[in-house]
Amino acid sequence: MVEITVTVNGAPQKAGVEPRTLLVEFLREQLRLTGTHVGCDTSQCGACTVHINGRSVKACTTLAVQADGQNVTTIEGVAAKDGTLHPMQAAFKEYHGLQCGFCTPGMVMSALALVERNRAATLTEDVIRAELEGNLCRCTGYQGIVRSVAAGAKAMGATVGKVE
Amino acid sequence: MYAFDYNHPKTTAEAEAAFKAGDDASFIAGGQTLIPTLKQRLRQPSHVIDLSGIADLKGITVANSMVTIGAGTCHADVAASADVRKAIPALAHLAAHIGDPQVRNRGTLGGSIANNDPAADYPAALVGLGATVHTSSRQITAEDFFTGMFETALNPGELVVRVAFPVPKRAAYQKFPNPASRYAVVGVMVAETAQGIRVAVTGAGPSVFRVPAMEAALAQNFSASAISGVQIPADDLNSDLHATSEYRAHLVGVIAQRVVASIA
């Protein structure tokens, strides 16, 4: 067992983990934060996407010990404390960015990261699609997701190009 | 995943000492290959030594026509670096198209080249640009570094510390990506360097290789048509469910011509 301290959604969490524990296992099974999903478990689908120090990563391909001393944000840390949805979450609801919803936590976490990464430029549809490369959805055909991300980005103050 | 002990050294010397102390230790950089390998129980290291806490392995500097990148620098940082984009845009472009954003936020230059996956992008940049690998004990030219499929000149416990890329007169990289993984089915870097034209191919063979016939033709006439007749033998190329060796051989020519056309 290794003792780690990870700040998760703003609160320091001290825990003992086996070195082989994945970050997603630590979040789901030890902290019971089950909003982060495991889809493929092979680094492809992105359902497990969380932020470490503001950057999107796949929690199924990160060891919990690698997050020691870092700031982790999961989907549970995105909405306001009173439950008011984050503008990106609200946009997913408004623009039908989901059907079954399994990929949605990862999509939202990737969307938030891509908006921040592209603050300096206009967010075009091509950029949104390219930046969602690491997230798979098997229901929507992505149209609603791309529209949601564009609307959410706009609500976050980003400059957004035309999205069909 | 099998159980292992975990070390988190702060210096390269501590990392090397930790490696020696383990019976069968493994370094971990970004872990984007190692963790999936461990999950499939394809490896069972006694110790996993995490290099992410070593400050000396991080960072990008540009000086004297040389771009030097720390082994622990992630692909996203190389892609986003204004210095790299200005000095060697082809290198920033290459880094920006590895895997996906989440992979680029974790995966590192040192991890990629030490693994030497035949379909990885970085080997084409190192060999194409004539880079030098600085390890914890010596300097190795890129061509001597990559020795075969998943094989490098690194000795057990030897660490990649940084890679120095000479700034070329012009260079470009393109790949035919696997549509699912974005690994290179074939990737080609063409560079005009102080030492002449270099053409490096990844994805096609067991390990990155140069194409002397194309380099000679481009030295005479830097245009796509100059290399349209160069035949790449398929005999030693990779063949898998994504592409046969003959298909890859053909792709090398097609991609190389596109790359040359983009900077001719």
Coordinates of C-alpha atoms in Angstrom, one line a residue:
Chain A
M1 CA 0.0 0.0 0.0
V2 CA 1.1 3.5 -0.8
E3 CA -0.3 6.6 0.9
I4 CA -1.5 9.2 -1.5
T5 CA -3.2 12.6 -1.2
V6 CA -5.2 13.7 -4.2
T7 CA -7.3 16.9 -4.3
V8 CA -10.5 15.7 -5.9
N9 CA -13.0 18.3 -6.9
G10 CA -11.4 20.7 -4.5
A11 CA -11.2 18.5 -1.4
P12 CA -8.0 16.7 -0.3
Q13 CA -8.5 12.9 -0.2
K14 CA -5.9 10.9 1.7
A15 CA -6.0 7.2 1.0
G16 CA -3.9 4.0 0.8
V17 CA -3.8 2.4 -2.6
E18 CA -2.0 -0.5 -4.2
P19 CA 0.4 0.9 -6.8
R20 CA -1.4 -1.1 -9.5
T21 CA -4.7 0.7 -8.7
L22 CA -5.9 2.7 -11.7
L23 CA -7.0 6.3 -11.1
V24 CA -10.5 5.4 -12.3
E25 CA -10.7 2.5 -9.8
F26 CA -9.6 4.8 -7.0
L27 CA -12.3 7.4 -8.0
R28 CA -15.1 4.9 -8.5
E29 CA -14.4 2.2 -5.9
Q30 CA -12.7 4.0 -3.1
L31 CA -14.2 7.5 -3.3
R32 CA -17.5 6.2 -4.8
L33 CA -17.5 8.9 -7.5
T34 CA -19.2 6.8 -10.1
G35 CA -19.9 9.6 -12.5
T36 CA -16.6 8.7 -14.2
H37 CA -17.3 5.7 -16.4
V38 CA -15.3 2.8 -17.7
G39 CA -16.3 2.1 -21.3
C40 CA -13.6 0.2 -23.1
D41 CA -10.9 0.0 -20.4
T42 CA -8.3 0.1 -23.3
S43 CA -7.7 3.9 -23.6
Q44 CA -9.9 4.4 -26.7
C45 CA -13.4 5.5 -25.7
G46 CA -12.7 8.4 -23.3
A47 CA -15.7 7.7 -21.0
C48 CA -13.2 7.8 -18.1
T49 CA -11.9 11.3 -19.0
V50 CA -11.1 13.4 -15.9
H51 CA -8.9 16.5 -15.5
I52 CA -5.5 16.4 -13.8
N53 CA -4.4 20.0 -13.1
G54 CA -6.9 21.1 -15.7
R55 CA -5.8 18.8 -18.5
S56 CA -7.9 16.0 -19.8
V57 CA -6.6 12.5 -19.3
K58 CA -8.0 8.9 -19.4
A59 CA -8.3 7.7 -15.9
C60 CA -8.2 4.1 -17.1
T61 CA -4.7 4.7 -18.3
T62 CA -3.4 6.5 -15.3
L63 CA -2.3 5.0 -12.0
A64 CA -3.8 6.5 -8.9
V65 CA -0.3 6.9 -7.5
Q66 CA 0.5 9.1 -10.5
A67 CA -2.2 11.5 -9.3
D68 CA -0.5 11.9 -5.8
G69 CA -0.3 15.6 -5.0
Q70 CA -2.3 16.6 -8.0
N71 CA -5.6 18.3 -8.6
V72 CA -8.2 16.0 -10.1
T73 CA -11.6 17.2 -11.3
T74 CA -14.3 14.7 -12.2
I75 CA -17.8 15.2 -13.6
E76 CA -19.1 15.5 -10.1
G77 CA -17.0 18.6 -9.6
V78 CA -18.3 20.5 -12.7
A79 CA -21.8 21.7 -11.6
A80 CA -22.3 24.4 -9.0
K81 CA -22.6 23.3 -5.3
D82 CA -26.3 24.0 -5.4
G83 CA -26.7 21.7 -8.4
T84 CA -27.0 24.3 -11.1
L85 CA -25.6 22.8 -14.2
H86 CA -22.4 24.1 -15.7
P87 CA -23.1 25.9 -19.0
M88 CA -21.5 23.0 -20.9
Q89 CA -23.7 20.5 -19.1
A90 CA -26.7 22.7 -19.7
A91 CA -25.8 22.8 -23.4
F92 CA -25.6 19.0 -23.6
K93 CA -29.2 18.9 -22.2
E94 CA -30.5 21.7 -24.4
Y95 CA -29.0 20.4 -27.7
H96 CA -29.5 16.7 -27.2
G97 CA -25.8 15.9 -26.8
L98 CA -26.6 12.5 -25.5
Q99 CA -28.9 9.5 -25.9
C100 CA -27.9 6.7 -23.5
G101 CA -25.6 9.0 -21.6
F102 CA -22.8 6.6 -21.0
C103 CA -20.1 8.6 -22.8
T104 CA -21.4 11.9 -21.6
P105 CA -19.3 12.5 -18.5
G106 CA -16.2 12.0 -20.6
M107 CA -17.6 14.1 -23.4
V108 CA -18.3 17.0 -21.0
M109 CA -14.8 16.7 -19.4
S110 CA -13.1 16.7 -22.9
A111 CA -15.4 19.6 -24.0
L112 CA -14.3 21.7 -21.1
A113 CA -10.7 21.0 -21.7
L114 CA -10.9 21.7 -25.4
V115 CA -12.6 25.1 -24.8
E116 CA -9.7 26.1 -22.5
R117 CA -7.1 24.8 -24.9
N118 CA -8.5 26.9 -27.8
R119 CA -9.3 30.1 -26.0
A120 CA -6.9 32.0 -28.3
A121 CA -8.6 31.0 -31.5
T122 CA -12.1 30.7 -33.0
L123 CA -13.5 27.3 -32.2
T124 CA -14.7 25.9 -35.5
E125 CA -16.7 22.8 -36.1
D126 CA -13.5 21.1 -37.5
V127 CA -11.6 21.9 -34.4
I128 CA -14.4 20.6 -32.1
R129 CA -14.5 17.3 -34.1
A130 CA -10.8 16.9 -34.1
E131 CA -10.5 17.7 -30.4
L132 CA -13.1 15.1 -29.6
E133 CA -11.0 12.4 -31.2
G134 CA -10.4 10.6 -27.9
N135 CA -14.1 10.2 -27.1
L136 CA -16.4 7.7 -28.6
C137 CA -20.2 7.8 -28.7
R138 CA -22.2 4.9 -30.1
C139 CA -25.6 6.6 -30.1
T140 CA -25.7 10.1 -31.4
G141 CA -23.6 10.2 -34.6
Y142 CA -21.9 13.1 -32.9
Q143 CA -24.1 15.8 -34.5
G144 CA -25.8 16.8 -31.2
I145 CA -22.6 16.5 -29.3
V146 CA -20.8 18.9 -31.6
R147 CA -23.7 21.4 -31.4
S148 CA -23.7 21.1 -27.6
V149 CA -20.0 21.7 -27.4
A150 CA -20.3 24.8 -29.6
A151 CA -23.2 26.2 -27.6
G152 CA -21.5 25.4 -24.3
A153 CA -18.3 27.0 -25.5
K154 CA -20.2 30.1 -26.5
A155 CA -21.8 30.2 -23.1
M156 CA -18.3 30.0 -21.6
G157 CA -17.3 33.1 -23.5
A158 CA -15.3 31.4 -26.3
T159 CA -15.4 32.6 -29.9
V160 CA -17.2 30.0 -31.9
G161 CA -17.5 29.6 -35.6
K162 CA -20.4 28.3 -37.6
V163 CA -21.6 24.9 -36.7
E164 CA -24.0 23.0 -39.0
Chain B
M1 CA -2.4 -6.1 -13.6
Y2 CA 0.1 -7.9 -11.5
A3 CA 1.3 -6.3 -8.3
F4 CA 4.5 -4.2 -8.3
D5 CA 6.4 -1.8 -6.1
Y6 CA 6.3 1.8 -6.9
N7 CA 9.1 4.4 -6.8
H8 CA 8.9 8.1 -7.4
P9 CA 12.4 9.5 -7.7
K10 CA 13.2 13.2 -7.9
T11 CA 16.5 12.9 -9.9
T12 CA 17.8 10.8 -12.7
A13 CA 20.5 9.4 -10.3
E14 CA 17.8 8.3 -7.9
A15 CA 15.8 6.7 -10.8
E16 CA 18.9 4.8 -12.0
A17 CA 19.6 3.6 -8.4
A18 CA 16.0 2.4 -8.0
F19 CA 16.2 0.6 -11.3
K20 CA 19.4 -1.3 -10.1
A21 CA 17.7 -2.2 -6.8
G22 CA 14.8 -3.9 -8.5
D23 CA 15.0 -7.5 -10.0
D24 CA 13.1 -6.5 -13.1
A25 CA 12.2 -2.9 -12.9
S26 CA 10.5 -0.7 -15.5
F27 CA 10.5 3.0 -15.9
I28 CA 7.1 4.7 -16.5
A29 CA 6.9 8.1 -18.2
G30 CA 3.4 9.0 -19.4
G31 CA 2.4 5.3 -19.2
Q32 CA 0.2 5.4 -22.3
T33 CA 1.8 2.2 -23.6
L34 CA 3.1 0.7 -20.4
I35 CA -0.2 0.8 -18.5
P36 CA -2.2 -0.9 -21.2
T37 CA 0.6 -3.5 -21.4
L38 CA 0.4 -4.1 -17.6
K39 CA -3.4 -4.3 -17.8
Q40 CA -3.1 -7.1 -20.3
R41 CA -0.6 -8.9 -18.1
L42 CA 1.9 -8.8 -20.9
R43 CA 4.6 -7.6 -18.5
Q44 CA 5.3 -8.2 -14.8
P45 CA 7.8 -5.7 -13.6
S46 CA 9.0 -6.0 -9.9
H47 CA 9.2 -2.2 -9.6
V48 CA 7.6 0.6 -11.6
I49 CA 9.8 3.8 -11.4
D50 CA 7.8 6.9 -12.1
L51 CA 9.9 9.5 -13.9
S52 CA 7.3 12.3 -13.8
G53 CA 8.7 13.9 -10.7
I54 CA 12.2 14.5 -12.2
A55 CA 12.3 18.2 -13.1
D56 CA 15.5 17.8 -15.3
L57 CA 13.5 15.7 -17.8
K58 CA 11.0 18.5 -18.5
G59 CA 11.1 21.5 -20.8
I60 CA 11.8 22.9 -24.2
T61 CA 14.7 25.2 -25.2
V62 CA 15.6 26.7 -28.5
A63 CA 19.1 28.0 -29.0
N64 CA 21.8 28.0 -31.7
S65 CA 19.5 26.5 -34.3
M66 CA 18.8 23.6 -32.0
V67 CA 15.5 22.6 -30.4
T68 CA 16.1 20.6 -27.2
I69 CA 13.2 18.8 -25.7
G70 CA 13.2 17.1 -22.3
A71 CA 12.3 13.4 -22.4
G72 CA 9.4 13.9 -19.9
T73 CA 7.8 16.6 -22.0
C74 CA 4.3 15.5 -23.1
H75 CA 3.2 15.6 -26.8
A76 CA 0.6 18.4 -26.0
D77 CA 3.4 20.7 -24.7
V78 CA 5.5 20.1 -27.8
A79 CA 2.5 20.7 -30.1
A80 CA 1.5 23.9 -28.3
S81 CA 5.0 25.3 -27.8
A82 CA 5.3 28.6 -29.7
D83 CA 9.1 28.1 -29.8
V84 CA 8.8 24.7 -31.5
R85 CA 6.1 25.9 -33.9
K86 CA 8.4 28.7 -35.0
A87 CA 11.6 26.8 -35.2
I88 CA 10.4 23.4 -36.5
P89 CA 6.7 23.6 -37.4
A90 CA 6.8 20.0 -38.8
L91 CA 7.8 18.7 -35.3
A92 CA 4.9 20.6 -33.6
H93 CA 2.5 19.3 -36.3
L94 CA 3.7 15.7 -35.7
A95 CA 3.3 16.0 -32.0
A96 CA -0.2 17.5 -32.5
H97 CA -1.4 14.4 -34.3
I98 CA -0.2 11.6 -32.0
G99 CA -3.2 9.7 -30.6
D100 CA -5.8 12.0 -29.1
P101 CA -5.8 15.0 -26.8
Q102 CA -5.9 12.9 -23.6
V103 CA -3.0 10.7 -24.8
R104 CA -1.1 13.8 -25.8
N105 CA -1.5 15.2 -22.3
R106 CA 0.2 12.1 -20.7
G107 CA 2.4 10.6 -23.4
T108 CA 6.0 11.8 -23.5
L109 CA 8.8 12.1 -26.1
G110 CA 11.1 9.9 -24.0
G111 CA 8.5 7.3 -23.4
S112 CA 7.6 7.1 -27.1
I113 CA 11.2 6.7 -28.4
A114 CA 12.3 4.3 -25.6
N115 CA 9.4 2.1 -26.6
N116 CA 10.1 2.4 -30.3
D117 CA 6.7 1.2 -31.5
P118 CA 7.0 0.6 -35.2
A119 CA 3.9 2.8 -35.8
A120 CA 5.0 5.6 -33.5
D121 CA 5.4 9.1 -35.0
Y122 CA 8.4 10.4 -33.2
P123 CA 11.0 8.0 -34.6
A124 CA 10.4 9.6 -38.0
A125 CA 11.1 13.1 -36.6
L126 CA 14.3 12.0 -34.9
V127 CA 15.8 10.2 -37.9
G128 CA 14.3 12.7 -40.4
L129 CA 15.8 15.7 -38.7
G130 CA 19.0 14.0 -37.7
A131 CA 18.4 14.4 -33.9
T132 CA 20.7 13.3 -31.1
V133 CA 19.4 11.4 -28.1
H134 CA 21.1 12.4 -24.8
T135 CA 20.8 9.6 -22.2
S136 CA 21.8 9.5 -18.6
S137 CA 25.3 8.3 -19.7
R138 CA 26.0 9.2 -23.4
Q139 CA 24.8 10.7 -26.7
I140 CA 23.4 8.5 -29.4
T141 CA 22.5 9.6 -33.0
A142 CA 18.9 8.9 -33.9
E143 CA 19.9 6.3 -36.5
D144 CA 21.9 4.4 -34.0
F145 CA 19.2 4.7 -31.3
F146 CA 16.4 2.8 -33.1
T147 CA 17.7 -0.7 -33.6
G148 CA 14.6 -2.8 -34.4
M149 CA 11.0 -3.4 -33.6
F150 CA 10.5 -2.2 -30.0
E151 CA 14.3 -2.3 -29.7
T152 CA 16.6 0.6 -29.0
A153 CA 20.3 1.1 -28.2
L154 CA 19.4 1.9 -24.5
N155 CA 21.0 -0.4 -22.0
P156 CA 18.9 -1.7 -19.1
G157 CA 18.5 1.2 -16.6
E158 CA 19.7 3.8 -19.1
L159 CA 17.4 6.8 -19.3
V160 CA 16.6 9.2 -22.1
V161 CA 17.1 12.6 -20.7
R162 CA 16.5 14.9 -23.7
V163 CA 16.5 15.0 -27.5
A164 CA 18.3 17.7 -29.5
F165 CA 16.8 18.5 -33.0
P166 CA 18.8 20.6 -35.4
V167 CA 16.6 23.2 -37.0
P168 CA 16.2 22.2 -40.7
K169 CA 16.0 24.6 -43.7
R170 CA 12.5 23.1 -44.3
A171 CA 10.7 20.0 -43.2
A172 CA 7.3 18.4 -43.2
Y173 CA 5.6 15.3 -41.8
Q174 CA 2.5 13.5 -42.9
K175 CA 1.0 10.2 -42.0
F176 CA -1.7 7.9 -43.2
P177 CA -3.3 7.3 -39.8
N178 CA -5.0 4.2 -38.6
P179 CA -8.6 5.5 -38.4
A180 CA -9.1 4.1 -34.9
S181 CA -5.8 4.5 -33.1
R182 CA -4.2 7.3 -35.2
Y183 CA -1.0 5.3 -35.1
A184 CA 0.9 5.7 -38.4
V185 CA 0.1 3.0 -41.0
V186 CA 2.8 4.9 -42.8
G187 CA 4.4 8.3 -41.8
V188 CA 7.0 10.2 -43.7
M189 CA 9.3 13.0 -42.6
V190 CA 11.2 14.9 -45.3
A191 CA 13.7 17.5 -44.2
E192 CA 16.3 19.6 -45.9
T193 CA 19.1 19.8 -43.3
A194 CA 22.6 21.2 -43.2
Q195 CA 23.8 17.7 -44.0
G196 CA 21.5 17.3 -47.0
I197 CA 18.0 15.9 -47.7
R198 CA 16.7 13.2 -45.3
V199 CA 13.6 11.0 -45.8
A200 CA 12.5 9.0 -42.8
V201 CA 9.7 6.5 -42.8
T202 CA 7.8 5.1 -39.8
G203 CA 4.9 2.7 -39.6
A204 CA 5.9 0.8 -42.7
G205 CA 8.8 -1.4 -41.4
P206 CA 9.8 -3.0 -38.2
S207 CA 11.5 0.2 -37.2
V208 CA 12.0 3.7 -38.7
F209 CA 14.2 3.7 -41.9
R210 CA 15.6 6.2 -44.4
V211 CA 15.1 6.0 -48.2
P212 CA 18.5 6.9 -49.8
A213 CA 17.0 6.7 -53.4
M214 CA 14.5 9.4 -52.5
E215 CA 17.1 11.5 -50.8
A216 CA 19.4 11.4 -53.8
A217 CA 16.6 12.2 -56.2
L218 CA 15.4 15.2 -54.1
A219 CA 18.9 16.5 -53.8
Q220 CA 18.9 16.9 -57.6
N221 CA 15.4 18.2 -57.9
F222 CA 13.2 18.9 -54.8
S223 CA 9.8 18.1 -56.3
A224 CA 7.2 15.4 -55.9
S225 CA 7.8 14.2 -59.5
A226 CA 11.5 13.5 -58.8
I227 CA 10.5 10.7 -56.4
S228 CA 7.4 9.4 -58.2
G229 CA 9.5 6.6 -59.8
V230 CA 11.2 5.4 -56.6
Q231 CA 10.1 1.8 -55.8
I232 CA 10.0 0.7 -52.2
P233 CA 10.6 -3.1 -51.9
A234 CA 7.8 -4.6 -49.9
D235 CA 9.8 -7.6 -48.7
D236 CA 10.7 -6.4 -45.2
L237 CA 7.7 -4.2 -44.5
N238 CA 5.0 -4.9 -42.0
S239 CA 1.8 -6.7 -42.9
D240 CA -1.2 -6.8 -40.7
L241 CA -5.0 -6.6 -40.7
H242 CA -4.8 -2.9 -41.4
A243 CA -2.5 -3.0 -44.5
T244 CA -0.4 -5.5 -46.4
S245 CA 3.3 -4.9 -47.0
E246 CA 2.7 -4.2 -50.7
Y247 CA 0.1 -1.5 -49.7
R248 CA 2.5 0.0 -47.2
A249 CA 5.2 0.1 -49.8
H250 CA 2.9 2.0 -52.2
L251 CA 1.8 4.3 -49.4
V252 CA 5.4 5.3 -48.7
G253 CA 5.7 6.7 -52.2
V254 CA 2.3 8.5 -52.1
I255 CA 2.9 10.1 -48.7
A256 CA 6.4 11.1 -49.5
Q257 CA 5.3 12.8 -52.6
R258 CA 2.6 14.7 -50.7
V259 CA 5.1 15.7 -48.1
V260 CA 7.5 17.0 -50.6
A261 CA 4.8 18.8 -52.5
S262 CA 3.8 20.6 -49.3
I263 CA 7.2 22.3 -48.9
A264 CA 8.6 22.3 -52.5

